[in-house]
Short mmCIF file of C-alpha atoms and ligand atoms in Angstrom, two decimals:
data_model
loop_
_atom_site.label_atom_id
_atom_site.label_comp_id
_atom_site.label_asym_id
_atom_site.label_seq_id
_atom_site.Cartn_x
_atom_site.Cartn_y
_atom_site.Cartn_z
CA MET A 224 6.40 17.70 38.51
CA ARG A 225 7.10 15.99 35.17
CA SER A 226 10.66 14.90 35.01
CA THR A 227 11.06 12.66 31.97
CA ILE A 228 11.17 14.40 28.65
CA ARG A 229 8.56 13.04 26.29
CA THR A 230 8.32 14.10 22.66
CA ARG A 231 6.08 12.92 19.87
CA ILE A 232 5.13 13.14 16.27
CA ALA A 233 1.49 13.00 15.34
CA PRO A 234 1.32 12.36 11.61
CA SER A 235 -1.94 11.99 9.73
CA PRO A 236 -1.98 8.88 7.53
CA THR A 237 -3.41 10.78 4.56
CA GLY A 238 -0.43 10.54 2.22
CA LEU A 239 3.03 9.04 1.91
CA PHE A 240 5.38 9.70 4.86
CA HIS A 241 6.76 13.13 3.96
CA ILE A 242 10.37 14.22 4.43
CA GLY A 243 9.13 17.14 6.59
CA THR A 244 7.40 14.74 8.97
CA ALA A 245 10.44 12.46 8.94
CA ARG A 246 12.65 15.43 9.82
CA ALA A 247 10.25 16.32 12.68
CA ALA A 248 10.41 12.68 13.81
CA LEU A 249 14.21 12.78 13.76
CA PHE A 250 14.44 16.01 15.80
CA ASN A 251 11.88 14.77 18.33
CA TYR A 252 13.67 11.44 18.59
CA LEU A 253 17.06 13.11 19.02
CA TYR A 254 15.82 15.56 21.61
CA ALA A 255 14.29 12.72 23.62
CA LYS A 256 17.37 10.49 23.33
CA LYS A 257 19.80 13.28 24.15
CA ASN A 258 17.86 14.01 27.31
CA GLY A 259 17.17 10.45 28.39
CA GLY A 260 13.50 10.78 27.44
CA GLN A 261 10.97 8.99 25.28
CA PHE A 262 9.80 9.50 21.73
CA ILE A 263 6.19 8.66 20.95
CA LEU A 264 4.38 7.99 17.68
CA ARG A 265 0.71 8.88 17.63
CA ILE A 266 -1.36 8.43 14.52
CA GLU A 267 -3.81 11.28 13.88
CA ASP A 268 -6.43 9.40 11.95
CA THR A 269 -9.56 11.31 12.91
CA ASP A 270 -10.13 12.30 9.28
CA LYS A 271 -11.88 9.04 8.43
CA GLU A 272 -12.25 9.67 4.73
CA ARG A 273 -8.66 10.58 4.01
CA SER A 274 -6.88 8.31 6.51
CA LYS A 275 -5.69 5.05 4.95
CA LYS A 276 -4.12 1.93 6.40
CA GLU A 277 -1.49 1.88 3.63
CA PHE A 278 -0.30 5.36 4.60
CA GLU A 279 -0.11 4.33 8.25
CA ASP A 280 2.05 1.37 7.21
CA ASP A 281 4.16 3.73 5.14
CA ILE A 282 4.85 5.78 8.31
CA PHE A 283 5.83 2.63 10.24
CA ASN A 284 8.06 1.40 7.41
CA GLY A 285 9.67 4.79 6.84
CA LEU A 286 10.54 5.22 10.52
CA SER A 287 11.90 1.71 10.87
CA TRP A 288 13.96 2.08 7.65
CA LEU A 289 15.48 5.28 9.05
CA GLY A 290 16.14 3.57 12.40
CA ILE A 291 13.97 6.09 14.25
CA ILE A 292 12.20 3.63 16.49
CA PRO A 293 9.48 5.05 18.75
CA ASP A 294 9.52 4.11 22.42
CA GLU A 295 5.73 4.03 22.31
CA GLY A 296 3.32 3.84 19.41
CA PRO A 297 0.59 1.76 17.77
CA LYS A 298 3.02 -1.07 17.10
CA GLU A 299 5.24 -0.71 20.15
CA GLY A 300 2.38 -0.24 22.62
CA GLY A 301 3.02 1.63 25.88
CA MET A 302 1.41 2.89 29.05
CA TYR A 303 -0.36 5.84 27.46
CA GLY A 304 -2.21 4.08 24.66
CA PRO A 305 -4.08 3.66 22.52
CA TYR A 306 -1.82 5.47 20.07
CA ARG A 307 -4.33 6.07 17.28
CA GLN A 308 -6.70 8.98 17.65
CA SER A 309 -9.55 6.93 16.23
CA GLU A 310 -9.24 4.68 19.31
CA ARG A 311 -9.14 7.53 21.83
CA LEU A 312 -12.60 8.95 21.40
CA LEU A 313 -13.54 8.73 25.07
CA PHE A 314 -10.81 11.16 26.04
CA TYR A 315 -12.09 13.75 23.58
CA VAL A 316 -15.73 13.31 24.53
CA LYS A 317 -14.82 13.95 28.15
CA ALA A 318 -12.87 17.08 27.25
CA VAL A 319 -15.54 18.50 24.93
CA ASP A 320 -18.27 17.79 27.49
CA ARG A 321 -16.25 19.60 30.11
CA LEU A 322 -15.57 22.63 27.90
CA LEU A 323 -19.28 22.85 27.07
CA ALA A 324 -20.38 22.36 30.66
CA GLU A 325 -18.00 25.00 31.98
CA GLY A 326 -18.98 27.53 29.33
CA ASN A 327 -15.65 27.46 27.51
CA ALA A 328 -17.19 26.07 24.35
CA TYR A 329 -20.56 26.37 22.68
CA TYR A 330 -22.64 25.09 19.79
CA CYS A 331 -22.67 27.34 16.76
CA PHE A 332 -25.62 26.75 14.41
CA HIS A 333 -24.55 28.90 11.50
CA ASP A 334 -24.26 27.00 8.27
CA ASP A 335 -21.47 27.23 5.70
CA TYR A 336 -23.44 29.58 3.49
CA TYR A 337 -23.97 32.03 6.35
CA LEU A 338 -20.30 31.87 7.34
CA GLU A 339 -19.20 32.45 3.76
CA GLN A 340 -21.43 35.51 3.39
CA GLU A 341 -20.27 36.90 6.72
CA LYS A 342 -16.66 36.46 5.68
CA LYS A 343 -17.25 38.24 2.36
CA ARG A 344 -18.98 41.11 4.13
CA LEU A 345 -16.20 41.53 6.71
CA LEU A 346 -13.50 41.45 4.05
CA ALA A 347 -15.39 44.03 2.00
CA GLU A 348 -15.51 46.22 5.14
CA LYS A 349 -11.74 45.67 5.48
CA LYS A 350 -12.22 43.90 8.80
CA PRO A 351 -10.56 40.66 9.88
CA PRO A 352 -12.86 37.80 8.81
CA ILE A 353 -13.69 36.63 12.31
CA HIS A 354 -17.02 35.02 12.96
CA GLU A 355 -19.20 36.81 15.51
CA CYS A 356 -21.53 34.16 16.77
CA GLU A 357 -24.99 35.01 18.06
CA TYR A 358 -25.11 31.57 19.73
CA ARG A 359 -22.07 32.28 21.91
CA GLU A 360 -24.09 33.02 25.02
CA LEU A 361 -26.83 30.44 24.51
CA SER A 362 -27.11 28.15 27.52
CA LEU A 363 -26.03 24.56 27.00
CA LYS A 364 -29.57 23.42 27.67
CA GLU A 365 -31.02 25.68 24.99
CA ALA A 366 -28.31 24.64 22.58
CA GLU A 367 -28.99 20.97 23.16
CA GLN A 368 -32.67 21.51 22.40
CA LYS A 369 -31.82 23.39 19.24
CA LYS A 370 -29.52 20.58 18.21
CA GLU A 371 -32.54 18.28 18.05
CA THR A 372 -34.00 20.24 15.18
CA LEU A 373 -30.95 21.69 13.40
CA SER A 374 -28.49 19.49 11.58
CA SER A 375 -25.84 22.06 10.76
CA PHE A 376 -23.70 22.90 13.76
CA VAL A 377 -20.18 22.89 15.07
CA ILE A 378 -18.65 23.27 18.53
CA ARG A 379 -16.54 26.38 18.96
CA PHE A 380 -14.09 27.39 21.62
CA LYS A 381 -15.09 30.57 23.41
CA SER A 382 -11.93 32.62 22.97
CA PRO A 383 -11.36 35.22 25.67
CA LYS A 384 -11.60 38.85 24.55
CA GLU A 385 -8.60 41.19 24.48
CA ARG A 386 -6.07 38.72 25.74
CA THR A 387 -2.51 38.30 24.71
CA VAL A 388 -1.61 34.64 24.40
CA ALA A 389 2.16 34.35 24.70
CA PHE A 390 4.65 31.52 24.77
CA LYS A 391 8.37 31.10 24.55
CA ASP A 392 9.42 29.04 21.59
CA HIS A 393 12.70 27.13 21.99
CA ILE A 394 13.74 28.09 18.48
CA ARG A 395 11.95 31.32 17.69
CA GLY A 396 11.96 32.99 21.11
CA PRO A 397 8.91 34.84 22.52
CA ILE A 398 5.78 34.70 20.38
CA SER A 399 2.44 36.29 21.11
CA PHE A 400 -1.00 36.47 19.55
CA GLN A 401 -4.07 38.60 20.26
CA SER A 402 -6.99 36.39 21.22
CA ASP A 403 -9.45 38.63 19.33
CA LEU A 404 -7.74 37.68 16.09
CA LEU A 405 -8.13 33.99 16.83
CA GLY A 406 -11.90 34.31 17.11
CA ASP A 407 -14.07 31.46 18.32
CA PHE A 408 -12.39 28.66 16.40
CA SER A 409 -14.09 25.30 15.94
CA ILE A 410 -12.87 22.40 18.06
CA ALA A 411 -15.30 19.60 17.15
CA ARG A 412 -18.01 18.74 14.65
CA ASP A 413 -19.91 17.18 17.52
CA VAL A 414 -19.09 15.89 21.00
CA ALA A 415 -17.65 12.67 19.56
CA GLU A 416 -16.10 14.24 16.46
CA PRO A 417 -13.10 16.24 17.62
CA LEU A 418 -11.05 18.41 15.30
CA TYR A 419 -7.26 18.66 15.26
CA ASN A 420 -6.71 21.47 17.80
CA LEU A 421 -8.84 19.80 20.46
CA ALA A 422 -7.60 16.25 19.91
CA VAL A 423 -3.94 17.24 19.87
CA VAL A 424 -4.20 19.11 23.18
CA VAL A 425 -6.02 16.27 24.89
CA ASP A 426 -3.59 13.67 23.56
CA ASP A 427 -0.47 15.63 24.40
CA HIS A 428 -1.78 16.05 27.93
CA GLU A 429 -2.96 12.48 28.42
CA MET A 430 0.32 11.17 27.04
CA ASN A 431 2.39 13.44 29.28
CA ILE A 432 4.11 15.09 26.33
CA THR A 433 6.57 17.65 27.67
CA HIS A 434 7.91 19.09 24.40
CA VAL A 435 5.97 19.75 21.22
CA ILE A 436 8.54 19.96 18.43
CA ARG A 437 6.90 20.42 15.04
CA GLY A 438 6.88 22.37 11.79
CA GLU A 439 6.63 26.13 11.76
CA ASP A 440 3.33 25.86 9.89
CA HIS A 441 1.76 24.98 13.25
CA ILE A 442 2.76 28.21 15.02
CA SER A 443 -0.65 29.74 14.36
CA ASN A 444 -2.32 26.72 16.00
CA THR A 445 -0.27 27.07 19.17
CA PRO A 446 -2.23 29.94 20.81
CA LYS A 447 -5.47 28.03 20.16
CA GLN A 448 -4.01 24.95 21.76
CA ILE A 449 -2.75 26.96 24.72
CA LEU A 450 -6.23 28.40 25.29
CA ILE A 451 -7.83 24.96 25.15
CA ALA A 452 -5.21 23.54 27.53
CA GLU A 453 -5.76 26.40 29.97
CA ALA A 454 -9.52 25.92 29.88
CA LEU A 455 -8.99 22.25 30.74
CA SER A 456 -6.46 23.17 33.48
CA TYR A 457 -3.69 21.23 31.77
CA PRO A 458 -0.07 22.23 32.35
CA LEU A 459 1.41 23.55 29.10
CA PRO A 460 4.06 21.66 27.16
CA GLU A 461 7.08 23.50 25.83
CA TYR A 462 7.12 24.40 22.17
CA ALA A 463 9.76 24.39 19.46
CA HIS A 464 8.78 25.17 15.87
CA LEU A 465 11.14 23.88 13.22
CA PRO A 466 12.00 25.94 10.14
CA LEU A 467 10.20 25.12 6.91
CA ILE A 468 11.99 22.96 4.36
CA LEU A 469 12.46 24.96 1.16
CA GLY A 470 13.31 23.92 -2.38
CA ALA A 471 16.31 25.38 -4.23
CA ASP A 472 14.04 28.26 -5.37
CA ARG A 473 13.30 28.97 -1.69
CA ALA A 474 9.62 28.07 -2.08
CA LYS A 475 8.17 25.57 0.39
CA LEU A 476 9.32 22.08 -0.64
CA SER A 477 6.61 20.40 -2.68
CA LYS A 478 6.14 17.60 -5.20
CA ARG A 479 7.10 19.94 -8.00
CA HIS A 480 10.64 19.98 -6.58
CA GLY A 481 10.89 16.19 -7.04
CA ALA A 482 10.93 13.45 -4.42
CA THR A 483 9.26 14.43 -1.15
CA SER A 484 8.35 11.18 0.55
CA VAL A 485 10.71 8.89 2.44
CA ALA A 486 9.56 6.05 0.16
CA ASP A 487 10.59 8.11 -2.91
CA PHE A 488 14.10 8.64 -1.53
CA ARG A 489 14.39 5.00 -0.60
CA ALA A 490 13.35 3.90 -4.09
CA ALA A 491 15.77 6.42 -5.63
CA GLY A 492 18.65 4.56 -3.99
CA TYR A 493 19.50 6.64 -0.94
CA LEU A 494 20.74 4.86 2.19
CA PRO A 495 19.02 5.43 5.53
CA ASP A 496 22.28 6.64 7.13
CA ALA A 497 22.55 9.28 4.43
CA MET A 498 18.93 10.36 4.81
CA VAL A 499 19.28 10.71 8.59
CA ASN A 500 22.53 12.64 8.25
CA PHE A 501 21.05 14.89 5.57
CA MET A 502 17.77 15.49 7.43
CA ALA A 503 19.65 16.45 10.60
CA PHE A 504 21.16 19.31 8.63
CA LEU A 505 17.74 20.51 7.48
CA GLY A 506 17.70 23.16 10.17
CA TRP A 507 20.35 21.92 12.60
CA ASN A 508 24.14 22.10 12.55
CA PRO A 509 26.78 20.99 15.05
CA GLY A 510 28.26 24.49 15.38
CA ASP A 511 31.47 23.46 13.62
CA GLU A 512 32.61 22.11 10.27
CA ARG A 513 31.76 18.45 10.78
CA GLU A 514 29.44 17.04 8.13
CA PHE A 515 29.01 13.33 8.75
CA PHE A 516 26.96 12.01 11.63
CA LEU A 517 25.39 8.65 12.26
CA LEU A 518 22.10 8.51 14.14
CA SER A 519 23.91 7.29 17.27
CA GLU A 520 26.31 10.26 17.06
CA LEU A 521 23.46 12.71 16.57
CA GLU A 522 21.85 11.32 19.72
CA ASN A 523 24.78 12.77 21.65
CA GLU A 524 25.21 15.98 19.69
CA PHE A 525 21.73 17.28 19.06
CA SER A 526 20.41 20.38 20.76
CA LEU A 527 17.54 22.74 19.99
CA GLU A 528 19.90 25.71 20.51
CA HIS A 529 21.58 24.78 17.26
CA VAL A 530 18.36 24.75 15.26
CA GLN A 531 18.07 27.77 12.97
CA LYS A 532 15.04 30.03 12.58
CA SER A 533 15.34 30.61 8.86
CA GLY A 534 14.07 28.16 6.24
CA ALA A 535 16.18 25.06 5.59
CA VAL A 536 17.02 24.72 1.91
CA PHE A 537 16.89 21.21 0.52
CA ASN A 538 20.13 20.82 -1.43
CA GLU A 539 20.03 17.72 -3.59
CA GLN A 540 23.75 17.86 -4.42
CA LYS A 541 24.47 17.75 -0.72
CA LEU A 542 22.21 14.73 -0.27
CA ASP A 543 23.97 13.01 -3.17
CA SER A 544 27.40 13.69 -1.77
CA ILE A 545 26.42 12.48 1.71
CA ASN A 546 24.89 9.38 0.13
CA SER A 547 27.98 8.56 -1.93
CA PHE A 548 30.02 8.83 1.27
CA TYR A 549 27.86 6.18 2.96
CA VAL A 550 27.64 4.01 -0.17
CA LYS A 551 31.45 3.89 -0.37
CA LYS A 552 31.71 2.85 3.27
CA ARG A 553 29.50 -0.22 2.93
CA MET A 554 30.78 -3.69 2.07
CA PRO A 555 29.50 -4.84 -1.35
CA ALA A 556 27.87 -7.88 0.25
CA ASP A 557 26.07 -5.54 2.62
CA LEU A 558 24.63 -3.56 -0.30
CA MET A 559 23.59 -6.74 -2.10
CA PRO A 560 20.14 -7.16 -0.46
CA LEU A 561 19.35 -3.51 -1.25
CA ILE A 562 20.48 -3.62 -4.86
CA LEU A 563 19.36 -7.11 -5.83
CA PRO A 564 15.64 -6.13 -5.98
CA MET A 565 16.61 -3.21 -8.22
CA PHE A 566 18.38 -5.60 -10.60
CA GLU A 567 15.32 -7.83 -10.54
CA ALA A 568 13.01 -4.89 -11.25
CA ALA A 569 15.24 -3.95 -14.22
CA GLN A 570 14.88 -7.58 -15.39
CA PHE A 571 18.58 -8.38 -15.32
CA PRO A 572 19.50 -12.05 -14.71
CA THR A 573 20.48 -12.34 -11.07
CA GLU A 574 21.48 -16.00 -10.65
CA ASN A 575 25.18 -15.15 -10.84
CA LYS A 576 25.60 -13.55 -7.42
CA MET A 577 29.37 -13.31 -7.84
CA LEU A 578 28.88 -11.12 -10.90
CA ILE A 579 26.36 -8.92 -9.11
CA GLU A 580 28.69 -8.49 -6.16
CA SER A 581 31.57 -7.58 -8.48
CA ILE A 582 29.40 -5.03 -10.28
CA ILE A 583 28.47 -3.50 -6.93
CA ALA A 584 32.14 -3.34 -5.90
CA ILE A 585 33.08 -1.71 -9.21
CA GLU A 586 30.28 0.84 -9.24
CA GLN A 587 30.24 1.64 -5.53
CA PRO A 588 32.97 4.32 -5.65
CA ARG A 589 31.47 5.87 -8.78
CA VAL A 590 27.79 6.36 -7.94
CA LYS A 591 25.77 8.80 -5.90
CA LYS A 592 22.70 6.59 -5.59
CA LEU A 593 22.22 2.83 -5.52
CA THR A 594 19.91 3.02 -8.53
CA GLU A 595 22.89 4.22 -10.60
CA VAL A 596 24.61 0.88 -10.00
CA VAL A 597 21.79 -0.75 -11.94
CA GLU A 598 21.64 2.03 -14.54
CA ASN A 599 25.35 1.58 -15.27
CA ALA A 600 25.31 -2.21 -15.21
CA GLY A 601 23.61 -3.09 -18.52
CA PHE A 602 26.82 -3.81 -20.45
CA PHE A 603 27.88 -6.49 -17.96
CA PHE A 604 24.83 -8.52 -18.95
CA ALA A 605 24.66 -7.78 -22.66
CA LEU A 606 27.30 -6.10 -24.78
CA PRO A 607 25.77 -3.02 -26.39
CA GLU A 608 25.93 -2.55 -30.17
CA TYR A 609 28.85 -0.36 -31.15
CA GLY A 610 30.66 0.57 -34.35
CA PRO A 611 34.28 -0.51 -35.04
CA GLU A 612 35.48 3.11 -35.09
CA LEU A 613 34.86 3.32 -31.33
CA LEU A 614 37.72 0.86 -30.86
CA ILE A 615 40.27 3.27 -32.33
CA TRP A 616 42.50 5.12 -29.90
CA LYS A 617 43.48 8.60 -31.15
CA ASP A 618 45.06 8.35 -34.62
CA ASN A 619 45.81 4.62 -34.47
CA SER A 620 44.86 2.44 -37.44
CA LEU A 621 42.53 -0.57 -37.46
CA ASP A 622 45.63 -2.73 -37.69
CA ASP A 623 46.96 -1.19 -34.48
CA VAL A 624 43.63 -2.01 -32.84
CA LYS A 625 43.76 -5.58 -34.06
CA ARG A 626 47.33 -6.01 -32.81
CA ALA A 627 46.32 -4.64 -29.40
CA LEU A 628 43.30 -6.89 -29.07
CA LYS A 629 45.28 -9.95 -30.16
CA SER A 630 47.85 -9.15 -27.47
CA ALA A 631 45.03 -9.00 -24.94
CA VAL A 632 43.73 -12.39 -26.06
CA PHE A 633 47.21 -13.79 -25.76
CA ILE A 634 47.69 -12.46 -22.22
CA LEU A 635 44.31 -13.66 -21.00
CA ASP A 636 44.74 -17.09 -22.58
CA GLU A 637 47.97 -17.56 -20.68
CA LEU A 638 46.78 -16.22 -17.33
CA PRO A 639 45.80 -18.77 -14.66
CA PRO A 640 42.27 -18.33 -13.17
CA GLU A 641 43.60 -17.07 -9.80
CA ASP A 642 45.21 -14.13 -11.61
CA PHE A 643 41.91 -12.67 -12.81
CA THR A 644 41.99 -9.93 -10.21
CA PRO A 645 42.39 -6.23 -11.12
CA THR A 646 45.84 -6.06 -9.51
CA LYS A 647 47.23 -9.16 -11.21
CA LEU A 648 45.70 -8.16 -14.53
CA ASP A 649 47.27 -4.75 -14.18
CA ALA A 650 50.69 -6.33 -13.63
CA ALA A 651 50.33 -8.63 -16.64
CA PHE A 652 49.11 -5.93 -19.02
CA THR A 653 51.58 -3.29 -17.82
CA ALA A 654 54.47 -5.64 -18.59
CA GLU A 655 53.10 -6.27 -22.09
CA ILE A 656 52.52 -2.56 -22.75
CA ALA A 657 56.08 -1.70 -21.70
CA VAL A 658 57.62 -3.92 -24.35
CA LYS A 659 55.13 -3.78 -27.20
CA PHE A 660 53.28 -0.45 -27.14
CA LYS A 661 54.08 3.25 -27.21
CA ASN A 662 51.21 4.34 -24.99
CA LYS A 663 48.93 2.64 -22.49
CA GLY A 664 45.94 3.84 -24.49
CA ASP A 665 47.06 1.87 -27.55
CA LEU A 666 46.11 -1.32 -25.77
CA LEU A 667 43.78 -0.27 -22.99
CA TRP A 668 41.34 1.85 -25.02
CA PRO A 669 40.40 -0.82 -27.56
CA LEU A 670 40.38 -3.42 -24.80
CA ARG A 671 37.99 -1.40 -22.66
CA VAL A 672 35.67 -0.67 -25.59
CA ALA A 673 35.71 -4.32 -26.63
CA LEU A 674 34.67 -5.32 -23.11
CA SER A 675 32.05 -2.64 -22.50
CA GLY A 676 30.91 -1.48 -25.95
CA GLN A 677 30.88 2.00 -24.44
CA LYS A 678 32.83 5.21 -24.68
CA THR A 679 33.00 5.48 -20.91
CA SER A 680 33.00 2.64 -18.41
CA PRO A 681 34.95 1.31 -15.46
CA GLY A 682 38.54 0.24 -16.22
CA PRO A 683 39.23 -2.93 -18.27
CA TYR A 684 40.84 -4.91 -15.41
CA GLU A 685 37.78 -4.48 -13.21
CA ILE A 686 35.50 -5.52 -16.06
CA ILE A 687 37.60 -8.58 -16.92
CA SER A 688 37.68 -9.74 -13.32
CA ALA A 689 33.90 -9.35 -13.08
CA LEU A 690 33.07 -11.01 -16.41
CA GLY A 691 35.61 -13.83 -16.06
CA LYS A 692 37.95 -15.33 -18.65
CA GLU A 693 35.47 -16.90 -21.02
CA GLU A 694 33.12 -13.95 -21.47
CA SER A 695 36.01 -11.45 -21.64
CA LEU A 696 37.71 -13.45 -24.40
CA ARG A 697 34.43 -13.80 -26.25
CA ARG A 698 33.95 -10.03 -26.26
CA ILE A 699 37.52 -9.31 -27.35
CA ASN A 700 37.28 -11.85 -30.17
CA GLU A 701 33.99 -10.31 -31.24
CA ALA A 702 35.77 -6.96 -31.53
CA ILE A 703 38.53 -8.53 -33.61
CA GLN A 704 35.82 -9.97 -35.91
CA LYS A 705 34.24 -6.54 -36.21
CA ILE A 706 37.38 -5.01 -37.65
CA THR A 707 38.36 -8.03 -39.71
CA LEU A 708 35.11 -8.12 -41.71
N1 LIG B 913 -1.19 15.89 12.33
C1 LIG B 913 -0.41 17.09 12.44
C2 LIG B 913 0.58 17.13 11.29
O1 LIG B 913 0.96 16.07 10.80
C3 LIG B 913 0.31 17.13 13.78
C4 LIG B 913 0.81 18.44 14.11
C5 LIG B 913 1.39 18.50 15.52
O2 LIG B 913 2.50 18.02 15.67
O3 LIG B 913 0.75 19.03 16.40
O4 LIG B 913 0.95 18.17 10.85
#
């Protein structure tokens, strides 16, 4: 009797860590945590040509950035290792040998050309394109002799005839397939060259995986895996197939929809808390109106019963709004290590850490993504070129502008350094406006433009407190020059 729940993801390191795989990792992790079980990472690197070390590292980095830490895996180790398929060959050899010896698998010597022609013929006859193999009943001994002389072969599973292969999916309910439609599918290129369906069954069994939670695109593999497991007398795991992730146009999410890898989202300035929260809602919901969940909260809330069958639409606006929620909650100093490299990449001077922290604090409530902090920050470092007309508020004259800016210089000149905070600046300027100006805009518009050189920007008090007295005065005086010339 297996008591501990053990889940896994088995990504292939053949591309950047995809949001679909990360979502599967999250659901597997949550299911294990909720039920006091273990979550395992196994790297499916049997495709030697396409598997790359850098993609494996990208999986490790992506998981650790999200905080989804496996209990066992290539880096963590564990009792059921090794955790890379390329290091587990002996397990597969044993299984393939056994399937061959017990007559549940056989060598097929048809080459690709033959298989292609057969497929064409069957399709033309309006029959399912299922390979009928004349080598199916060859004895293992005869096959092994033939293997000496023929180079083109594959090992196929001997699917039973006229059988219904059924299983109960935790999300989709009962599912069944007719074995005749599966045909004799291939399970290995040779005894020591297993293919996905064989390797995954052996690994899940050897690693005591109790629940296989994965994308819906694997449903059609499940009956094949069940047949292999039965032939090897393995107990079956339970299955749960997660809904596909769809783009806004309801087509399967792909590169053409924009960012798809965890690394892309990270570089675009999303926080891991936001990604986890957002990914949880790609197919799951808490059953009520709550929207914000930290990983630790999801660990208590998650259940497969609340995973939907229908496709999960990837809504970028929702991701942005979740992200801005988490960005607002962070302390500016806490965001500093994340944003500093972005400033460096944009080649902004970063020696003045106080300035950077102030920029973060100013932009934090305004942005959806961390990258926007940097995009909006240019004017803090260098005043953009602007024309004098931008300084004019409504139908004021250039003289009104000059008077306003001179008042600002006067106030700032008088103000002691400890009063260069937005609140104190507000108090000082509000008092001045009350006695000398009709409207706030008469003073604040030209002041803000003088400081930012832009039509829109954060408020003038925030900018002054970030830039400091000297630079603020320099910018205001530059504006006065502009309209005096
Ligand atoms: N390597 C497969 C994938 O990444 C694993 C599928 C499975 O979970 O069985 O899609």
